[in-house]
PDB file of C-alpha atoms in Angstrom:
ATOM      1  CA  MET A  21    -172.454  61.842 -82.556  1.00 43.00           C
ATOM      2  CA  LYS A  22    -169.543  59.585 -81.709  1.00 47.00           C
ATOM      3  CA  SER A  23    -169.814  56.291 -79.820  1.00 53.00           C
ATOM      4  CA  ASP A  24    -170.624  56.171 -76.115  1.00 59.00           C
ATOM      5  CA  ASP A  25    -167.038  55.176 -75.292  1.00 65.00           C
ATOM      6  CA  ASP A  26    -165.789  58.389 -76.969  1.00 69.00           C
ATOM      7  CA  MET A  27    -168.337  60.486 -75.105  1.00 79.00           C
ATOM      8  CA  ASP A  28    -167.807  59.071 -71.597  1.00 89.00           C
ATOM      9  CA  PRO A  29    -164.739  61.234 -70.781  1.00 92.00           C
ATOM     10  CA  ILE A  30    -166.612  64.321 -71.988  1.00 91.00           C
ATOM     11  CA  LYS A  31    -169.672  63.487 -69.904  1.00 91.00           C
ATOM     12  CA  GLN A  32    -167.484  62.862 -66.850  1.00 94.00           C
ATOM     13  CA  ALA A  33    -165.676  66.191 -67.328  1.00 93.00           C
ATOM     14  CA  LEU A  34    -168.988  68.052 -67.619  1.00 92.00           C
ATOM     15  CA  ILE A  35    -170.319  66.406 -64.468  1.00 94.00           C
ATOM     16  CA  GLU A  36    -167.132  67.196 -62.509  1.00 94.00           C
ATOM     17  CA  VAL A  37    -167.122  70.849 -63.569  1.00 92.00           C
ATOM     18  CA  ASP A  38    -170.871  71.220 -63.026  1.00 93.00           C
ATOM     19  CA  GLN A  39    -170.438  70.124 -59.400  1.00 93.00           C
ATOM     20  CA  ARG A  40    -168.081  73.099 -58.840  1.00 90.00           C
ATOM     21  CA  GLN A  41    -170.532  75.785 -59.857  1.00 87.00           C
ATOM     22  CA  ARG A  42    -174.068  77.027 -59.317  1.00 83.00           C
ATOM     23  CA  GLY A  43    -176.803  77.402 -61.858  1.00 80.00           C
ATOM     24  CA  HIS A  44    -176.686  76.621 -65.546  1.00 82.00           C
ATOM     25  CA  LEU A  45    -173.331  75.246 -66.794  1.00 89.00           C
ATOM     26  CA  SER A  46    -172.530  77.457 -69.748  1.00 88.00           C
ATOM     27  CA  GLN A  47    -169.632  76.961 -72.107  1.00 88.00           C
ATOM     28  CA  THR A  48    -167.884  79.984 -70.588  1.00 88.00           C
ATOM     29  CA  LYS A  49    -168.291  78.674 -67.027  1.00 89.00           C
ATOM     30  CA  TYR A  50    -167.061  75.250 -68.096  1.00 92.00           C
ATOM     31  CA  GLU A  51    -164.005  76.708 -69.836  1.00 90.00           C
ATOM     32  CA  ASN A  52    -163.139  78.842 -66.789  1.00 91.00           C
ATOM     33  CA  LEU A  53    -163.586  76.027 -64.261  1.00 93.00           C
ATOM     34  CA  ARG A  54    -162.261  72.985 -66.113  1.00 93.00           C
ATOM     35  CA  ASP A  55    -159.003  71.274 -65.172  1.00 94.00           C
ATOM     36  CA  ASP A  56    -156.168  70.998 -67.687  1.00 92.00           C
ATOM     37  CA  HIS A  57    -156.941  67.317 -68.299  1.00 94.00           C
ATOM     38  CA  HIS A  58    -160.572  68.069 -69.227  1.00 93.00           C
ATOM     39  CA  PRO A  59    -161.393  68.595 -72.908  1.00 92.00           C
ATOM     40  CA  SER A  60    -161.844  72.206 -74.013  1.00 91.00           C
ATOM     41  CA  VAL A  61    -165.178  73.549 -75.200  1.00 89.00           C
ATOM     42  CA  SER A  62    -163.791  73.582 -78.753  1.00 87.00           C
ATOM     43  CA  ASP A  63    -162.842  69.891 -78.458  1.00 87.00           C
ATOM     44  CA  ILE A  64    -166.302  69.055 -77.147  1.00 87.00           C
ATOM     45  CA  LEU A  65    -168.049  71.018 -79.889  1.00 84.00           C
ATOM     46  CA  TYR A  66    -165.921  69.305 -82.523  1.00 79.00           C
ATOM     47  CA  LYS A  67    -167.243  65.936 -81.365  1.00 80.00           C
ATOM     48  CA  CYS A  68    -170.839  66.757 -80.438  1.00 78.00           C
ATOM     49  CA  GLY A  69    -173.424  69.408 -79.650  1.00 77.00           C
ATOM     50  CA  TRP A  70    -173.093  71.171 -76.282  1.00 82.00           C
ATOM     51  CA  ASN A  71    -176.688  70.614 -75.135  1.00 80.00           C
ATOM     52  CA  ASP A  72    -176.766  67.102 -76.583  1.00 76.00           C
ATOM     53  CA  ILE A  73    -173.840  65.932 -74.460  1.00 86.00           C
ATOM     54  CA  LYS A  74    -175.086  67.830 -71.395  1.00 86.00           C
ATOM     55  CA  GLU A  75    -178.413  66.043 -71.741  1.00 81.00           C
ATOM     56  CA  GLU A  76    -176.655  62.672 -72.046  1.00 84.00           C
ATOM     57  CA  ALA A  77    -174.683  63.511 -68.888  1.00 88.00           C
ATOM     58  CA  GLY A  78    -177.943  64.247 -67.057  1.00 89.00           C
ATOM     59  CA  LEU A  79    -177.254  67.979 -66.667  1.00 88.00           C
ATOM     60  CA  HIS A  80    -179.752  70.826 -66.871  1.00 81.00           C
ATOM     61  CA  ILE A  81    -180.345  72.246 -70.347  1.00 77.00           C
ATOM     62  CA  ASP A  82    -181.146  75.949 -70.576  1.00 68.00           C
ATOM     63  CA  PRO A  83    -184.557  76.025 -72.318  1.00 60.00           C
ATOM     64  CA  ARG A  84    -183.572  79.259 -74.072  1.00 60.00           C
ATOM     65  CA  SER A  85    -180.888  77.438 -76.075  1.00 56.00           C
ATOM     66  CA  THR A  86    -182.851  75.142 -78.346  1.00 51.00           C
ATOM     67  CA  ARG A  87    -181.909  74.136 -81.862  1.00 47.00           C
ATOM     68  CA  ASP A  88    -184.833  76.011 -83.361  1.00 49.00           C
ATOM     69  CA  LYS A  89    -183.588  79.363 -82.065  1.00 64.00           C
ATOM     70  CA  VAL A  90    -180.523  79.381 -84.308  1.00 77.00           C
ATOM     71  CA  THR A  91    -181.635  81.435 -87.269  1.00 80.00           C
ATOM     72  CA  LYS A  92    -179.455  82.483 -90.163  1.00 82.00           C
ATOM     73  CA  ARG A  93    -179.853  86.108 -89.090  1.00 83.00           C
ATOM     74  CA  ASN A  94    -178.706  85.534 -85.483  1.00 84.00           C
ATOM     75  CA  ALA A  95    -175.849  83.303 -86.664  1.00 87.00           C
ATOM     76  CA  ILE A  96    -174.572  86.014 -89.017  1.00 88.00           C
ATOM     77  CA  THR A  97    -175.000  88.703 -86.370  1.00 87.00           C
ATOM     78  CA  ALA A  98    -173.149  86.616 -83.773  1.00 88.00           C
ATOM     79  CA  VAL A  99    -170.256  85.882 -86.139  1.00 88.00           C
ATOM     80  CA  LYS A 100    -169.966  89.597 -87.028  1.00 85.00           C
ATOM     81  CA  THR A 101    -170.074  90.622 -83.353  1.00 86.00           C
ATOM     82  CA  VAL A 102    -167.371  88.169 -82.327  1.00 86.00           C
ATOM     83  CA  SER A 103    -165.166  89.041 -85.301  1.00 82.00           C
ATOM     84  CA  GLN A 104    -165.100  92.677 -84.195  1.00 77.00           C
ATOM     85  CA  ARG A 105    -163.313  91.578 -80.994  1.00 75.00           C
ATOM     86  CA  MET A 106    -160.601  89.720 -82.871  1.00 72.00           C
ATOM     87  CA  ASP A 107    -157.734  90.691 -85.122  1.00 61.00           C
ATOM     88  CA  CYS A 108    -157.104  87.361 -86.760  1.00 63.00           C
ATOM     89  CA  GLU A 109    -158.786  84.983 -89.133  1.00 70.00           C
ATOM     90  CA  MET A 110    -162.177  83.919 -87.817  1.00 76.00           C
ATOM     91  CA  THR A 111    -162.065  80.168 -87.402  1.00 81.00           C
ATOM     92  CA  LEU A 112    -164.798  78.101 -85.837  1.00 83.00           C
ATOM     93  CA  ALA A 113    -162.584  77.404 -82.813  1.00 82.00           C
ATOM     94  CA  LYS A 114    -161.730  81.116 -82.398  1.00 83.00           C
ATOM     95  CA  TYR A 115    -165.413  82.006 -82.695  1.00 86.00           C
ATOM     96  CA  ASP A 116    -166.365  79.530 -79.951  1.00 85.00           C
ATOM     97  CA  GLU A 117    -163.505  80.747 -77.772  1.00 84.00           C
ATOM     98  CA  HIS A 118    -164.629  84.387 -77.959  1.00 84.00           C
ATOM     99  CA  ARG A 119    -168.398  84.157 -78.274  1.00 85.00           C
ATOM    100  CA  ASP A 120    -170.886  85.140 -75.570  1.00 84.00           C
ATOM    101  CA  ASP A 121    -173.210  82.597 -73.951  1.00 79.00           C
ATOM    102  CA  ASN A 122    -176.162  84.036 -75.863  1.00 81.00           C
ATOM    103  CA  HIS A 123    -174.486  83.396 -79.228  1.00 87.00           C
ATOM    104  CA  PRO A 124    -175.130  80.093 -80.994  1.00 87.00           C
ATOM    105  CA  CYS A 125    -172.213  77.671 -80.879  1.00 87.00           C
ATOM    106  CA  GLY A 126    -170.014  77.434 -83.948  1.00 87.00           C
ATOM    107  CA  GLY A 127    -170.740  73.738 -84.404  1.00 85.00           C
ATOM    108  CA  ARG A 128    -174.464  74.420 -84.577  1.00 85.00           C
ATOM    109  CA  ILE A 129    -173.904  77.246 -87.105  1.00 87.00           C
ATOM    110  CA  ALA A 130    -171.649  75.021 -89.204  1.00 84.00           C
ATOM    111  CA  LYS A 131    -174.130  72.117 -89.219  1.00 84.00           C
ATOM    112  CA  LYS A 132    -177.154  74.254 -89.971  1.00 84.00           C
ATOM    113  CA  PHE A 133    -175.798  76.844 -92.429  1.00 84.00           C
ATOM    114  CA  GLY A 134    -172.169  75.955 -93.227  1.00 85.00           C
ATOM    115  CA  TRP A 135    -169.299  77.787 -91.527  1.00 84.00           C
ATOM    116  CA  SER A 136    -167.693  79.272 -94.662  1.00 81.00           C
ATOM    117  CA  ARG A 137    -171.055  80.305 -96.082  1.00 83.00           C
ATOM    118  CA  THR A 138    -171.987  82.065 -92.819  1.00 86.00           C
ATOM    119  CA  LYS A 139    -168.660  83.904 -92.747  1.00 84.00           C
ATOM    120  CA  GLU A 140    -169.169  84.924 -96.363  1.00 82.00           C
ATOM    121  CA  GLU A 141    -172.699  86.192 -95.686  1.00 83.00           C
ATOM    122  CA  ALA A 142    -171.363  88.108 -92.673  1.00 82.00           C
ATOM    123  CA  ASP A 143    -168.884  89.853 -95.026  1.00 78.00           C
ATOM    124  CA  LEU A 144    -165.918  88.582 -93.024  1.00 75.00           C
ATOM    125  CA  GLU A 145    -163.621  87.814 -95.911  1.00 57.00           C
ATOM    126  CA  ARG A 146    -160.856  90.307 -95.235  1.00 48.00           C
ATOM    127  CA  ARG A 147    -159.860  92.535 -98.126  1.00 40.00           C
ATOM    128  CA  GLU A 148    -156.280  91.301 -98.090  1.00 40.00           C
ATOM    129  CA  TYR A 149    -157.541  87.785 -98.762  1.00 47.00           C
ATOM    130  CA  GLN A 150    -159.440  89.006-101.800  1.00 45.00           C
ATOM    131  CA  SER A 151    -156.887  91.490-103.157  1.00 56.00           C
ATOM    132  CA  GLU A 152    -153.250  91.167-104.033  1.00 74.00           C
ATOM    133  CA  ILE A 153    -150.571  91.819-101.438  1.00 83.00           C
ATOM    134  CA  SER A 154    -147.388  92.878-103.140  1.00 89.00           C
ATOM    135  CA  ARG A 155    -144.184  91.068-102.353  1.00 91.00           C
ATOM    136  CA  GLU A 156    -142.521  94.365-101.410  1.00 93.00           C
ATOM    137  CA  THR A 157    -145.342  95.311 -99.002  1.00 92.00           C
ATOM    138  CA  ALA A 158    -145.133  91.919 -97.294  1.00 92.00           C
ATOM    139  CA  ILE A 159    -141.343  92.089 -96.942  1.00 93.00           C
ATOM    140  CA  ARG A 160    -141.412  95.630 -95.483  1.00 94.00           C
ATOM    141  CA  ALA A 161    -144.201  94.710 -93.063  1.00 93.00           C
ATOM    142  CA  ILE A 162    -142.396  91.566 -91.867  1.00 93.00           C
ATOM    143  CA  GLN A 163    -139.130  93.492 -91.403  1.00 95.00           C
ATOM    144  CA  THR A 164    -140.859  96.266 -89.440  1.00 95.00           C
ATOM    145  CA  VAL A 165    -142.870  93.948 -87.194  1.00 93.00           C
ATOM    146  CA  SER A 166    -139.950  91.549 -86.598  1.00 93.00           C
ATOM    147  CA  GLN A 167    -138.116  94.365 -84.792  1.00 94.00           C
ATOM    148  CA  ARG A 168    -140.945  94.408 -82.214  1.00 92.00           C
ATOM    149  CA  VAL A 169    -140.935  90.668 -81.539  1.00 91.00           C
ATOM    150  CA  GLU A 170    -138.409  88.666 -79.541  1.00 89.00           C
ATOM    151  CA  GLY A 171    -137.560  85.242 -80.911  1.00 88.00           C
ATOM    152  CA  ASN A 172    -139.141  83.544 -83.892  1.00 90.00           C
ATOM    153  CA  LEU A 173    -141.668  85.656 -85.794  1.00 92.00           C
ATOM    154  CA  THR A 174    -144.783  83.540 -86.218  1.00 90.00           C
ATOM    155  CA  ILE A 175    -148.013  84.492 -87.933  1.00 86.00           C
ATOM    156  CA  ALA A 176    -149.608  84.884 -84.500  1.00 84.00           C
ATOM    157  CA  SER A 177    -146.833  87.108 -83.098  1.00 89.00           C
ATOM    158  CA  TYR A 178    -146.783  89.115 -86.338  1.00 89.00           C
ATOM    159  CA  ASN A 179    -150.570  89.696 -86.128  1.00 81.00           C
ATOM    160  CA  GLU A 180    -150.266  90.657 -82.466  1.00 83.00           C
ATOM    161  CA  HIS A 181    -147.601  93.323 -83.139  1.00 89.00           C
ATOM    162  CA  ARG A 182    -148.500  94.584 -86.611  1.00 86.00           C
ATOM    163  CA  ASP A 183    -149.936  98.024 -87.292  1.00 84.00           C
ATOM    164  CA  GLU A 184    -153.389  98.395 -88.772  1.00 76.00           C
ATOM    165  CA  HIS A 185    -152.009  99.290 -92.226  1.00 81.00           C
ATOM    166  CA  HIS A 186    -149.897  96.112 -92.441  1.00 86.00           C
ATOM    167  CA  PRO A 187    -151.458  93.121 -94.192  1.00 86.00           C
ATOM    168  CA  SER A 188    -152.398  90.290 -91.841  1.00 82.00           C
ATOM    169  CA  GLY A 189    -150.067  87.344 -91.424  1.00 83.00           C
ATOM    170  CA  HIS A 190    -152.833  85.083 -92.707  1.00 78.00           C
ATOM    171  CA  GLY A 191    -153.134  87.231 -95.846  1.00 80.00           C
ATOM    172  CA  ILE A 192    -149.373  87.099 -96.446  1.00 86.00           C
ATOM    173  CA  SER A 193    -149.329  83.356 -95.844  1.00 81.00           C
ATOM    174  CA  SER A 194    -152.251  82.570 -98.140  1.00 75.00           C
ATOM    175  CA  LYS A 195    -151.107  84.819-101.001  1.00 79.00           C
ATOM    176  CA  LEU A 196    -147.299  84.623-100.896  1.00 85.00           C
ATOM    177  CA  GLY A 197    -146.240  81.957 -98.410  1.00 87.00           C
ATOM    178  CA  TRP A 198    -145.204  82.863 -94.864  1.00 89.00           C
ATOM    179  CA  ASN A 199    -141.783  81.193 -94.757  1.00 90.00           C
ATOM    180  CA  SER A 200    -140.747  82.390 -98.211  1.00 90.00           C
ATOM    181  CA  MET A 201    -141.642  85.982 -97.273  1.00 91.00           C
ATOM    182  CA  LYS A 202    -139.736  85.678 -93.977  1.00 91.00           C
ATOM    183  CA  GLU A 203    -136.716  84.438 -95.889  1.00 93.00           C
ATOM    184  CA  ALA A 204    -137.032  87.272 -98.437  1.00 92.00           C
ATOM    185  CA  ALA A 205    -137.193  89.713 -95.487  1.00 93.00           C
ATOM    186  CA  GLY A 206    -133.878  88.374 -94.189  1.00 93.00           C
ATOM    187  CA  LEU A 207    -135.327  86.233 -91.397  1.00 90.00           C
ATOM    188  CA  THR A 208    -134.707  82.542 -90.881  1.00 83.00           C
ATOM    189  CA  PRO A 209    -137.894  80.573 -91.589  1.00 72.00           C
ATOM    190  CA  ARG A 210    -138.861  77.847 -89.121  1.00 67.00           C
TER     191      ARG A 210
END
C-alpha cells in the first residue's frame, strides 16, 4: 500500500461519501454518490484494496467480503459474468466498473491469481485477437461503421456502432494498426 500521505485523500473521500448513505458502503454506492473531485473506485483499487482502505478510514467492513473468499473459481466466474455484459476488451478497470457488489474486485483477482491468467482461464481471449483479420475485412468494416458515426471514428465509437460480424476495434488495432486502417479506408487518422 502507498504512504499515508497518498491515502489521506482517499480516506477522506470514503468518509464523506459514507456519511451520505445508509448501511454498508459498497463500491457501487460509492461510485454513485461520490463528487467529481473524489477518486473513482478504479483509482482507489489501483492504489490499494477496497476493504483495506475502508478499515484504515474507520468504516464498517462487510464480513462477507474477506480475502479468503476469493477463490480461483469465483474469480473466473465473475470475470465471465461481467464480460457477457460488455462488448469491448475486458480490462481490469472495465471489470471493476461493471461488476456486481458480490464479485471480487479486480485488484484482488490480479494480486491473487494474475489478471491476464484469469482472463485466459475464463476463455475471454476473443477469437479476432487469436486469428488473422484481413486488411480488406478491416477496411470494409471501418468504412461501413464510419457512416454511422458523427465526427472522428475512434475505437470506442467503432465498437459501439459495429455489427456483430465486424471485427472489434481492439482486434483491428492490435493486428493491423487502427490509424493505418482508418487511412486505408479513406478516413483521416487522428
